[in-house]
PDB file of C-alpha atoms in Angstrom:
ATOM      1  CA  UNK A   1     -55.763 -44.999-126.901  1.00 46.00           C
ATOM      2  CA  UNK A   2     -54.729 -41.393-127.547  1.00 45.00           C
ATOM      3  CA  UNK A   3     -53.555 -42.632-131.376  1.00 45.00           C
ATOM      4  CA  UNK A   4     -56.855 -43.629-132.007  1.00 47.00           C
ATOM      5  CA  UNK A   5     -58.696 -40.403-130.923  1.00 43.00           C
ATOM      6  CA  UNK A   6     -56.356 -38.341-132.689  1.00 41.00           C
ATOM      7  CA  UNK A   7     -56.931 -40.660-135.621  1.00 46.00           C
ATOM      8  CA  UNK A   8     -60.476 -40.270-135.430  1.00 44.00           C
ATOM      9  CA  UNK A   9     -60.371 -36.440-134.991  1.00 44.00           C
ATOM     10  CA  UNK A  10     -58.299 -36.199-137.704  1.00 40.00           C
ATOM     11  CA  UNK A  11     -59.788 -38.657-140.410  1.00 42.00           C
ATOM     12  CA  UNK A  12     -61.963 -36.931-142.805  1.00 39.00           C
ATOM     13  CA  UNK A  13     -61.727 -35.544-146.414  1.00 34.00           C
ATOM     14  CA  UNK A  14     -58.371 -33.835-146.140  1.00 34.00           C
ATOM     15  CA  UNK A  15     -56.609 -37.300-145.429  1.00 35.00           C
ATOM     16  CA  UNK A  16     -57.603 -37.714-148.988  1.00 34.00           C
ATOM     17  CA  UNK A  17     -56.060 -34.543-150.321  1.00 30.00           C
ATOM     18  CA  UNK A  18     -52.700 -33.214-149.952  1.00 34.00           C
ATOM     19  CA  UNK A  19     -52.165 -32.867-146.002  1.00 48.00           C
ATOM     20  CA  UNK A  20     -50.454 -29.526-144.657  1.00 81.00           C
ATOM     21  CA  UNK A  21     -47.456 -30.101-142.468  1.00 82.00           C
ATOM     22  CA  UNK A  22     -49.191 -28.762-139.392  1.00 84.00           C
ATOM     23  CA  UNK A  23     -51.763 -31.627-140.036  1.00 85.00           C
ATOM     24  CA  UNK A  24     -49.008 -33.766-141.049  1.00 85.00           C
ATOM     25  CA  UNK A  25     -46.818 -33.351-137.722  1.00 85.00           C
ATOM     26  CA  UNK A  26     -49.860 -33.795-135.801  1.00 84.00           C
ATOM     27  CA  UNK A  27     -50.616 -37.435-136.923  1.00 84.00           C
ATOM     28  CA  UNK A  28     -47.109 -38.342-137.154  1.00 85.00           C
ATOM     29  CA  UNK A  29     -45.870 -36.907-133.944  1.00 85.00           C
ATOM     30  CA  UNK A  30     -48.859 -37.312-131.764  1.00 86.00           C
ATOM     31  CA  UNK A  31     -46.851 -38.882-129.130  1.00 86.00           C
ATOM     32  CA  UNK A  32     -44.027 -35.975-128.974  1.00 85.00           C
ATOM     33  CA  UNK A  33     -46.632 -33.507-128.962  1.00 89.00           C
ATOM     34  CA  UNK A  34     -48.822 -34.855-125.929  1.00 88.00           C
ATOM     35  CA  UNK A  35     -45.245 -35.350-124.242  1.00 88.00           C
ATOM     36  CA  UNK A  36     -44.590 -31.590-125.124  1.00 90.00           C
ATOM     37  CA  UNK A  37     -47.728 -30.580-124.272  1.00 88.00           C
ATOM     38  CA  UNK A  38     -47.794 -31.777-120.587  1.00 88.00           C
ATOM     39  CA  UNK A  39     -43.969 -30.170-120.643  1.00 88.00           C
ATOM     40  CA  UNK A  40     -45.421 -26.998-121.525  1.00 87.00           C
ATOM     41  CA  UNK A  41     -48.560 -26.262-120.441  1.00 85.00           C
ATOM     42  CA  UNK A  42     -48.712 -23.310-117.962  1.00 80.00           C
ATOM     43  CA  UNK A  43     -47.987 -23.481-114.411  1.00 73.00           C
ATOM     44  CA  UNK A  44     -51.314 -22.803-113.173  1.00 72.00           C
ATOM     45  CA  UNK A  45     -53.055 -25.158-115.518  1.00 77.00           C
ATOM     46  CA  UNK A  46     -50.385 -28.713-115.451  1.00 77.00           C
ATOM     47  CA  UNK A  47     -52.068 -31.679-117.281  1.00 82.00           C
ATOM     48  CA  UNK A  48     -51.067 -35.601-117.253  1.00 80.00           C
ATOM     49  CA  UNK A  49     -51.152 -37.469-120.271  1.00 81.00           C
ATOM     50  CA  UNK A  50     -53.962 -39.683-119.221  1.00 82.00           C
ATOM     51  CA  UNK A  51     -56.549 -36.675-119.071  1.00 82.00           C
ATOM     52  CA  UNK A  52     -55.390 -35.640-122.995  1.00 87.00           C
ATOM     53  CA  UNK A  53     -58.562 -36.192-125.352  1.00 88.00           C
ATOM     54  CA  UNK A  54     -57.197 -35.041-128.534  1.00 88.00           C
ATOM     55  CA  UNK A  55     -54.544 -33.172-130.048  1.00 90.00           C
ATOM     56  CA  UNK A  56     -53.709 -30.893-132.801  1.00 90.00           C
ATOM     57  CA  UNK A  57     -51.000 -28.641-134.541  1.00 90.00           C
ATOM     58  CA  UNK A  58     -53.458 -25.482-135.435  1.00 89.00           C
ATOM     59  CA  UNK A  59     -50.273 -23.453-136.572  1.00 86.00           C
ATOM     60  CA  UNK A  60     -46.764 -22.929-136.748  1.00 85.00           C
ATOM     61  CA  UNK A  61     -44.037 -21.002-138.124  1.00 87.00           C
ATOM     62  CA  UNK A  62     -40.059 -20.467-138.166  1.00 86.00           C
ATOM     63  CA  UNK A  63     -40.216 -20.018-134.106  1.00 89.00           C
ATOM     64  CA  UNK A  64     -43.085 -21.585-132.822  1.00 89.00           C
ATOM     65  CA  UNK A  65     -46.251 -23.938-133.105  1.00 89.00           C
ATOM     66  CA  UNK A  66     -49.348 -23.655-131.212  1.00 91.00           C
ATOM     67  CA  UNK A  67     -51.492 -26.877-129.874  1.00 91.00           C
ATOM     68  CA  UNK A  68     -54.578 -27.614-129.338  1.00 92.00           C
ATOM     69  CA  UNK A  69     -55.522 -29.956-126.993  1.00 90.00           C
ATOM     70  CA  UNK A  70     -58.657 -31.067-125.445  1.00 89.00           C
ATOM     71  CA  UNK A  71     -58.571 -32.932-121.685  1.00 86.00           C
ATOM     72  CA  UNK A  72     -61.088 -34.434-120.280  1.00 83.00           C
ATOM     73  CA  UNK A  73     -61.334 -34.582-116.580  1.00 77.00           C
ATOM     74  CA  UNK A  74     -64.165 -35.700-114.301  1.00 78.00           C
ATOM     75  CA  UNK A  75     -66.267 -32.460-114.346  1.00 77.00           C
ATOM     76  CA  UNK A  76     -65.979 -32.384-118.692  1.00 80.00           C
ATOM     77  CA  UNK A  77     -64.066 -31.221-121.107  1.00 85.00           C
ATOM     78  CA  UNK A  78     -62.239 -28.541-122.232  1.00 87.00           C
ATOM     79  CA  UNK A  79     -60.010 -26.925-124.776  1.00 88.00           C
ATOM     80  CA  UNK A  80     -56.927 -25.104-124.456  1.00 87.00           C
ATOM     81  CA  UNK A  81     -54.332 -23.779-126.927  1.00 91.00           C
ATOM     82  CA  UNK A  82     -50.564 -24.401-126.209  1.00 89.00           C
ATOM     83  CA  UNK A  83     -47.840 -22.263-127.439  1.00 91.00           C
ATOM     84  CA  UNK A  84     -44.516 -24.079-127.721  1.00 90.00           C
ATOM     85  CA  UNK A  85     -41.366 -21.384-128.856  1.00 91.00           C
ATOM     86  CA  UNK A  86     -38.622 -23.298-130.698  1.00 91.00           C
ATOM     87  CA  UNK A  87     -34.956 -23.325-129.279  1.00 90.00           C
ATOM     88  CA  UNK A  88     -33.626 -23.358-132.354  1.00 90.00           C
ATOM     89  CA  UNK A  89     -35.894 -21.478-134.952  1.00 89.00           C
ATOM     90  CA  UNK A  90     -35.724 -22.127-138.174  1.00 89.00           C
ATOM     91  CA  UNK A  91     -35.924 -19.209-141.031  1.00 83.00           C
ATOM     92  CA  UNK A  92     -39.663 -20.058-142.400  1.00 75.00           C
ATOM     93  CA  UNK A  93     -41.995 -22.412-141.399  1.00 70.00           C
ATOM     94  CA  UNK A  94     -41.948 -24.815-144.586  1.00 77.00           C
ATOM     95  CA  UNK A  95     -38.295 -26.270-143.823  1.00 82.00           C
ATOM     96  CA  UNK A  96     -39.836 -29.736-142.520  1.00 84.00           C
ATOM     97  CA  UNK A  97     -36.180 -30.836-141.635  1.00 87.00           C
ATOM     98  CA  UNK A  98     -35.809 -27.806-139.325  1.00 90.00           C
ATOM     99  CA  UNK A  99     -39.073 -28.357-138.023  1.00 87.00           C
ATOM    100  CA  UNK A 100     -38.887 -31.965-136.924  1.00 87.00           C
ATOM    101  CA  UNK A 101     -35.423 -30.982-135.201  1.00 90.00           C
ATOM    102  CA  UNK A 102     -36.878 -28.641-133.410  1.00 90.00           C
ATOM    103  CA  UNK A 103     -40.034 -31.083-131.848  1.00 88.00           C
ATOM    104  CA  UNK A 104     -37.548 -33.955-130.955  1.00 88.00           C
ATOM    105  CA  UNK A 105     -35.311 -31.126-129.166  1.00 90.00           C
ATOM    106  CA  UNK A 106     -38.509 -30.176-127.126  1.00 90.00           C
ATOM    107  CA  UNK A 107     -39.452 -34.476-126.440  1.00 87.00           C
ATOM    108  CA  UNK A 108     -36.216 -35.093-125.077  1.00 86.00           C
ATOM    109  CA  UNK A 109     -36.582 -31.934-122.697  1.00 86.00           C
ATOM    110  CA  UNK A 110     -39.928 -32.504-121.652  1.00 85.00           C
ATOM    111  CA  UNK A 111     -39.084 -35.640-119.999  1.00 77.00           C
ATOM    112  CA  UNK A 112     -36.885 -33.193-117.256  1.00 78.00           C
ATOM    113  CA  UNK A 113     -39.198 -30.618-117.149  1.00 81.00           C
ATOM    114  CA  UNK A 114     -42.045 -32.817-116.041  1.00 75.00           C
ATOM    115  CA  UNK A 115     -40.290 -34.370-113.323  1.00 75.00           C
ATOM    116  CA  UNK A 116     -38.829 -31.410-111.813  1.00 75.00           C
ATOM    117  CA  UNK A 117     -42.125 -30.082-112.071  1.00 71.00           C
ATOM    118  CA  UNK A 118     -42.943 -33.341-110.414  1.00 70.00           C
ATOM    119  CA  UNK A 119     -41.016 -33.032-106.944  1.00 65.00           C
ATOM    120  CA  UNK A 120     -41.333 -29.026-106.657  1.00 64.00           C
ATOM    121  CA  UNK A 121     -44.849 -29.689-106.600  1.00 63.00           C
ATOM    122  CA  UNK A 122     -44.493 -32.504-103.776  1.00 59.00           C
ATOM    123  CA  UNK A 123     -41.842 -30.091-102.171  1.00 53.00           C
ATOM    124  CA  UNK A 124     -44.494 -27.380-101.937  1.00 50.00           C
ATOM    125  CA  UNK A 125     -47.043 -29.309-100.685  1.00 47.00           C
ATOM    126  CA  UNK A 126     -44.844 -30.363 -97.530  1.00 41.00           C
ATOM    127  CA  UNK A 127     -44.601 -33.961 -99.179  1.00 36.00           C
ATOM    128  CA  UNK A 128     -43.221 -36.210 -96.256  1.00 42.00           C
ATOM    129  CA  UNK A 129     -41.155 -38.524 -97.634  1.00 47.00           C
ATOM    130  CA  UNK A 130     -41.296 -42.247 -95.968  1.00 51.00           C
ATOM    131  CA  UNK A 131     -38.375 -44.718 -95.307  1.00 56.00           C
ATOM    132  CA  UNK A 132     -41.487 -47.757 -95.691  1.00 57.00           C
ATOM    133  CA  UNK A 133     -39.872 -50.256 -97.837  1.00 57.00           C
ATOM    134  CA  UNK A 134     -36.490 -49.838 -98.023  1.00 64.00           C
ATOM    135  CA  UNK A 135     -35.699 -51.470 -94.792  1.00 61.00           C
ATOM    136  CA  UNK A 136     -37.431 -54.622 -95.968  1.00 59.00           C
ATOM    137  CA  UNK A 137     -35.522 -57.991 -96.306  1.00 56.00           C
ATOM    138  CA  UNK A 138     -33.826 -58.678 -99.404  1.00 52.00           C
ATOM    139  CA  UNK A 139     -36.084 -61.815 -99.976  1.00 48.00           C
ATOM    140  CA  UNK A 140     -34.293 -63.087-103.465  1.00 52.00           C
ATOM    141  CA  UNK A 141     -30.865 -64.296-103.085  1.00 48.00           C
ATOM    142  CA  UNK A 142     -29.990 -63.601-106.417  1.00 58.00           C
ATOM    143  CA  UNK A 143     -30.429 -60.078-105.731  1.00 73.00           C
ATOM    144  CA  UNK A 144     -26.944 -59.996-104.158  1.00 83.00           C
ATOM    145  CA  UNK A 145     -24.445 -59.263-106.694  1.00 88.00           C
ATOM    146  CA  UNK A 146     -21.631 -62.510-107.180  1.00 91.00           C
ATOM    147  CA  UNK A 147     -19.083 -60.715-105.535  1.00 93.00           C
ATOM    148  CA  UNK A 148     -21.266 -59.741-102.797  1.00 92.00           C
ATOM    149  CA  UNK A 149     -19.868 -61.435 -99.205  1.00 91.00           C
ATOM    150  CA  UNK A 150     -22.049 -61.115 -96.266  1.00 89.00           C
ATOM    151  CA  UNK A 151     -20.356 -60.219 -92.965  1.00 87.00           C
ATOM    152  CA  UNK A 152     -21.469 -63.741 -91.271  1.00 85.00           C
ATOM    153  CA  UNK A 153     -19.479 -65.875 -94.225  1.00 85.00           C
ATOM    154  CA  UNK A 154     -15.904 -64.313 -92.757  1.00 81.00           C
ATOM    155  CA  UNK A 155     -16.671 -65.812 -89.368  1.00 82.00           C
ATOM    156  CA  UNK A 156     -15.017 -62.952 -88.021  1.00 86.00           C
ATOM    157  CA  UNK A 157     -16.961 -61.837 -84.442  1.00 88.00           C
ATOM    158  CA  UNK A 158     -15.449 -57.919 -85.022  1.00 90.00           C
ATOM    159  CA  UNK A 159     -15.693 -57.760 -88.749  1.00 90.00           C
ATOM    160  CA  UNK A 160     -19.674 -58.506 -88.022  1.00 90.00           C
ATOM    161  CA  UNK A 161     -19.390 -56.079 -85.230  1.00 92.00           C
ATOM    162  CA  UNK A 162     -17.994 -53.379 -87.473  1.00 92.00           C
ATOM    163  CA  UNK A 163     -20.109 -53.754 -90.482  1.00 92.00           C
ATOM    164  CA  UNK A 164     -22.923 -53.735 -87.819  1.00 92.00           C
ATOM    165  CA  UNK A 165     -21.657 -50.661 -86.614  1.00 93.00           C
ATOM    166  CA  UNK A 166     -20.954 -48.827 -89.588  1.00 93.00           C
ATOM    167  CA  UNK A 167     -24.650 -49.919 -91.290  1.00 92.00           C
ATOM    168  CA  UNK A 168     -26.455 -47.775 -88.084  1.00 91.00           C
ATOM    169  CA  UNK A 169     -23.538 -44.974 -88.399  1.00 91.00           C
ATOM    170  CA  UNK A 170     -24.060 -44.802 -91.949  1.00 91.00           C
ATOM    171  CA  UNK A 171     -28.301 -45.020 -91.392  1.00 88.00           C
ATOM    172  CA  UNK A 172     -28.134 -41.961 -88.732  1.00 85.00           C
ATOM    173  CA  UNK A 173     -29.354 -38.595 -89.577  1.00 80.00           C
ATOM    174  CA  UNK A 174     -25.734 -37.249 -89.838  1.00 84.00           C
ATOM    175  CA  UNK A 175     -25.397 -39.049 -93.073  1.00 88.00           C
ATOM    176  CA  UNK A 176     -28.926 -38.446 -94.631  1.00 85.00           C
ATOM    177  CA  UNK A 177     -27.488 -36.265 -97.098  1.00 88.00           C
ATOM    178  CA  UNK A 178     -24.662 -38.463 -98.019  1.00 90.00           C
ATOM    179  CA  UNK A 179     -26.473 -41.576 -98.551  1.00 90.00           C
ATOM    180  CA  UNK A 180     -28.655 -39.837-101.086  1.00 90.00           C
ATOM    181  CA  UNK A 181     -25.618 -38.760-102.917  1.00 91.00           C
ATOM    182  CA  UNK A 182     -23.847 -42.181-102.704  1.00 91.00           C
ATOM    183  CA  UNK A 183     -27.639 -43.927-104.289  1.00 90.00           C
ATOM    184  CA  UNK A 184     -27.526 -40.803-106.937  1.00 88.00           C
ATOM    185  CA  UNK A 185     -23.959 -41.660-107.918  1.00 87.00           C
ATOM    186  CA  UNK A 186     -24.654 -45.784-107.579  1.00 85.00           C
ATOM    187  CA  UNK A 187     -27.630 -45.213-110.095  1.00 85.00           C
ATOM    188  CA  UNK A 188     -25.312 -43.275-113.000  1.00 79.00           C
ATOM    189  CA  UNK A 189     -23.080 -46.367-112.058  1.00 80.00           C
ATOM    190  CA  UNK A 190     -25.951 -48.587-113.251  1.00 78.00           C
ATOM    191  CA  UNK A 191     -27.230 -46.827-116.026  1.00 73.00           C
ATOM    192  CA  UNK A 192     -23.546 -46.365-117.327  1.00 69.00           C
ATOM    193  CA  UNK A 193     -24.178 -42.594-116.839  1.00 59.00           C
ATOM    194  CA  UNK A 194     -21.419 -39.851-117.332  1.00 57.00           C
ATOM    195  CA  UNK A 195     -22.342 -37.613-113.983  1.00 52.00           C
ATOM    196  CA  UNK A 196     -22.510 -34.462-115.621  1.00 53.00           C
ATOM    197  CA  UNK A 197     -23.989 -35.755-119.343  1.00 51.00           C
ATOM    198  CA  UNK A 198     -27.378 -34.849-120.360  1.00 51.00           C
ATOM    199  CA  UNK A 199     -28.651 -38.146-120.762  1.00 48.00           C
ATOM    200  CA  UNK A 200     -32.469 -38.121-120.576  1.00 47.00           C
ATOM    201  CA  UNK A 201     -31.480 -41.277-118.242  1.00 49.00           C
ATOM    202  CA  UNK A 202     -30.090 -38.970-115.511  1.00 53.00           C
ATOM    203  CA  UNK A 203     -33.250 -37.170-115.171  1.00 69.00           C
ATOM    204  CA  UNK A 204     -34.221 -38.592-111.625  1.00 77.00           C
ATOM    205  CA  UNK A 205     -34.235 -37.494-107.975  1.00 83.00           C
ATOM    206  CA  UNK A 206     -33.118 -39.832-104.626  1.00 86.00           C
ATOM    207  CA  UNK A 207     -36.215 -38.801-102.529  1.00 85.00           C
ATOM    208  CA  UNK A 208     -34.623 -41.268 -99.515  1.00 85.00           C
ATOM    209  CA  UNK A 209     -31.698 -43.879 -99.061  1.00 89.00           C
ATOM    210  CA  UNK A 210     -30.425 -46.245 -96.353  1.00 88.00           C
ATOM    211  CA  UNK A 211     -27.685 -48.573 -96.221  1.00 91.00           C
ATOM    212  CA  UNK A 212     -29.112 -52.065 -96.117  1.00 89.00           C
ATOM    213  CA  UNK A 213     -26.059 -54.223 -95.573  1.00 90.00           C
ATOM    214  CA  UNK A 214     -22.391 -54.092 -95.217  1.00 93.00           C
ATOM    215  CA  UNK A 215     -20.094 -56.879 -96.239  1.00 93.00           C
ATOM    216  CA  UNK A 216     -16.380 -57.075 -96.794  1.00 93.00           C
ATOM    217  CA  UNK A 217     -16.688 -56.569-100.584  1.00 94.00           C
ATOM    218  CA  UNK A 218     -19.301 -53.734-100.255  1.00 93.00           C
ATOM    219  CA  UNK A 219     -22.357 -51.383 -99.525  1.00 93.00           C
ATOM    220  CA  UNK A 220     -25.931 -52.866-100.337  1.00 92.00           C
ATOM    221  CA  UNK A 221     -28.234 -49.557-100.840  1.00 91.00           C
ATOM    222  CA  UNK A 222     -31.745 -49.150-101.303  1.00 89.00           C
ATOM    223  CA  UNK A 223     -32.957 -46.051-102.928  1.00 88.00           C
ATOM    224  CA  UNK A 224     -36.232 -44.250-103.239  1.00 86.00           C
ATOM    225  CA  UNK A 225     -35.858 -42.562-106.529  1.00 85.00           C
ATOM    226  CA  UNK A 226     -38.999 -40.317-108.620  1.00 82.00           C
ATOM    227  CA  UNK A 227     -38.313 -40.321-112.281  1.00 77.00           C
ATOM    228  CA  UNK A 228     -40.386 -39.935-115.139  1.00 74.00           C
ATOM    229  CA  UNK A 229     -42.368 -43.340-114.511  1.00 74.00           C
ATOM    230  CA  UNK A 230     -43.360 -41.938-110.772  1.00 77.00           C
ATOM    231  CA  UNK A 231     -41.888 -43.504-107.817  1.00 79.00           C
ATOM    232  CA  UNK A 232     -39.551 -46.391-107.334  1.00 82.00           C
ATOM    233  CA  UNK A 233     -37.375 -48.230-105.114  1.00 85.00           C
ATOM    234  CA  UNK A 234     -34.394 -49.411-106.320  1.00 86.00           C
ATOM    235  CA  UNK A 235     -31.421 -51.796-104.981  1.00 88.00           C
ATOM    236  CA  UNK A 236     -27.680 -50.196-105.767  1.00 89.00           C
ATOM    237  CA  UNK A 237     -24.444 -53.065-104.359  1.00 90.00           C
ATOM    238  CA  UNK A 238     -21.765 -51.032-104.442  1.00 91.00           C
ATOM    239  CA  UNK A 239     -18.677 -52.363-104.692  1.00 91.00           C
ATOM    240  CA  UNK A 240     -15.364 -51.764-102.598  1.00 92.00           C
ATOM    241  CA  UNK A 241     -12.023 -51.595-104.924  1.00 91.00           C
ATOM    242  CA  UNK A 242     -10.455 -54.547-103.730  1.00 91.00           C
ATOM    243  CA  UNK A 243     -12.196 -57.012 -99.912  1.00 92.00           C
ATOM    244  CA  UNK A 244     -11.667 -55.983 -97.186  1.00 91.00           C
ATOM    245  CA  UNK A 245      -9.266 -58.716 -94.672  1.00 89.00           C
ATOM    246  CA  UNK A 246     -10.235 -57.327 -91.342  1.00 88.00           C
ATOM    247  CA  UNK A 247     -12.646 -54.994 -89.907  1.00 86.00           C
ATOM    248  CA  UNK A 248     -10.266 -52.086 -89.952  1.00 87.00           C
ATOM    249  CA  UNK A 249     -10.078 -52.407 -93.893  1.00 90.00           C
ATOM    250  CA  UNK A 250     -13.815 -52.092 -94.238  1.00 90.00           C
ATOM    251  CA  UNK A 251     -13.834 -48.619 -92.621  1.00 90.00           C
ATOM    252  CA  UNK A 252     -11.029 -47.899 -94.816  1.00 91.00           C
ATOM    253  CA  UNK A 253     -13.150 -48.670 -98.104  1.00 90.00           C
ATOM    254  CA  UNK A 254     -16.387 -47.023 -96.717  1.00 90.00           C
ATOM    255  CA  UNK A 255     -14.635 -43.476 -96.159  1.00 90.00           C
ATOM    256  CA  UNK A 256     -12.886 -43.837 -99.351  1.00 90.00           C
ATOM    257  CA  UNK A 257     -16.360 -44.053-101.133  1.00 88.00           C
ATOM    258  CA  UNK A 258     -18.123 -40.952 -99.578  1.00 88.00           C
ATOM    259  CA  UNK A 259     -14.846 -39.068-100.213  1.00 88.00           C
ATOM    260  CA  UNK A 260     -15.348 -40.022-103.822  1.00 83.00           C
ATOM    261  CA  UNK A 261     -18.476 -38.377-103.825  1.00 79.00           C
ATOM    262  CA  UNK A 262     -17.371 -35.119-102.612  1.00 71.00           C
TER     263      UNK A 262
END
């Protein structure tokens, strides 16, 4: 949708003619820039894609472009000019090179910006975040993992007992704070994640966790996580280094995971 109303706002005679690079960058990079744009826009005046009309690159130079964009929101339209500084600038404002560089640097750390943005705007508005859904059944079997063992299979009477016990332990308030770490470190797990990288990927935030099952291979979690897409619930096995025999083993592997955090 938005490639088409740029296209339209921008089609005209100088299409035919030898295009600037402000006009260039704005049909080729429409996406980046409305991406940027939302990044970028002032505090006191935060867009979302889905209101942006049009775009447009109305200038730049060796340290910064500005953007025009007009949103369109229930009570009309309006226009408003975005200045975007550079992190790296570049020594004049014809090195294209330098210049693209510079807008895929600002992309990738939009993506962050906006959802930090995101949940410090829910945090300031006292946003209560819900358990709803995570303590739902796990309805597909094939959700379990195939080294997953549930506590029944062992025919054990205390190894059920234990991982029982250690499920409402683990899903008391004492250990709100470290089930949210354990779901943040079982999602860089997933995503193959280096904990401290800059992957765009690790741009997230565990808003709630709970510990859905125990078994003698494992921990079953269920995480709500915001990310750039919005919210999100999410299923994280987690896997013990080696099964556990007996019940004392189990508590064994559980405290050896939450150390691991720490």
């Amino acid at each position: 949708m938005l490639q088409n109303k740029i296209s339209s706002r921008l089609s005209g005679s100088f299409l035919d003619q030898e295009t600037s690079l402000a006009e260039k960058i704005s049909s080729d990079r429409m996406d980046s820039l409305a991406k940027i744009v939302v990044a970028f826009a002032p505090e006191e005046r935060q867009l979302n894609m889905e209101d942006i009309e049009s775009l447009q690159v109305v200038s730049l130079d060796g340290s910064h472009l500005d953007i025009e964009v007009e949103v369109c929101e229930i009570d009309g339209c309006v226009s408003m000019l975005i200045p975007v500084v550079f992190p790296s600038p570049c020594q004049s404002g014809d090195d294209e090179e330098c210049l693209l560089e510079n807008i895929e640097e600002l992309q990738d750390s939009a993506s962050g910006i906006v959802v930090k943005r995101r949940i410090k705007s829910e945090e300031e508005a006292d946003w209560c975040v819900s358990l709803e859904g995570l303590r739902e059944p796990v309805c597909n079997v094939d959700a379990y993992p195939t080294w997953w063992i549930h506590s029944g299979e062992t025919k054990q009477r205390d190894m059920v007992s234990e991982c029982d016990l250690l499920q409402t332990l683990l899903n008391s308030a004492d250990f709100k704070q470290d089930m949210i770490e354990l779901a943040s470190y079982g999602i860089h797990m997933e995503r193959d994640i280096e904990l401290d990288s800059d992957d765009i990927r690790g741009d997230f935030s565990v808003l709630a966790a709970i510990i859905h099952s125990v078994g003698p291979a494992g921990l079953y979690i269920r995480a709500k996580i915001i990310d750039e897409g919005g919210q999100s619930i999410v299923d994280l096995p987690i896997q013990f280094p080696r099964v556990a025999d007996k019940s004392s083993d189990i508590r064994s592997c559980v405290l050896g995971i939450l150390a691991s955090i720490h």
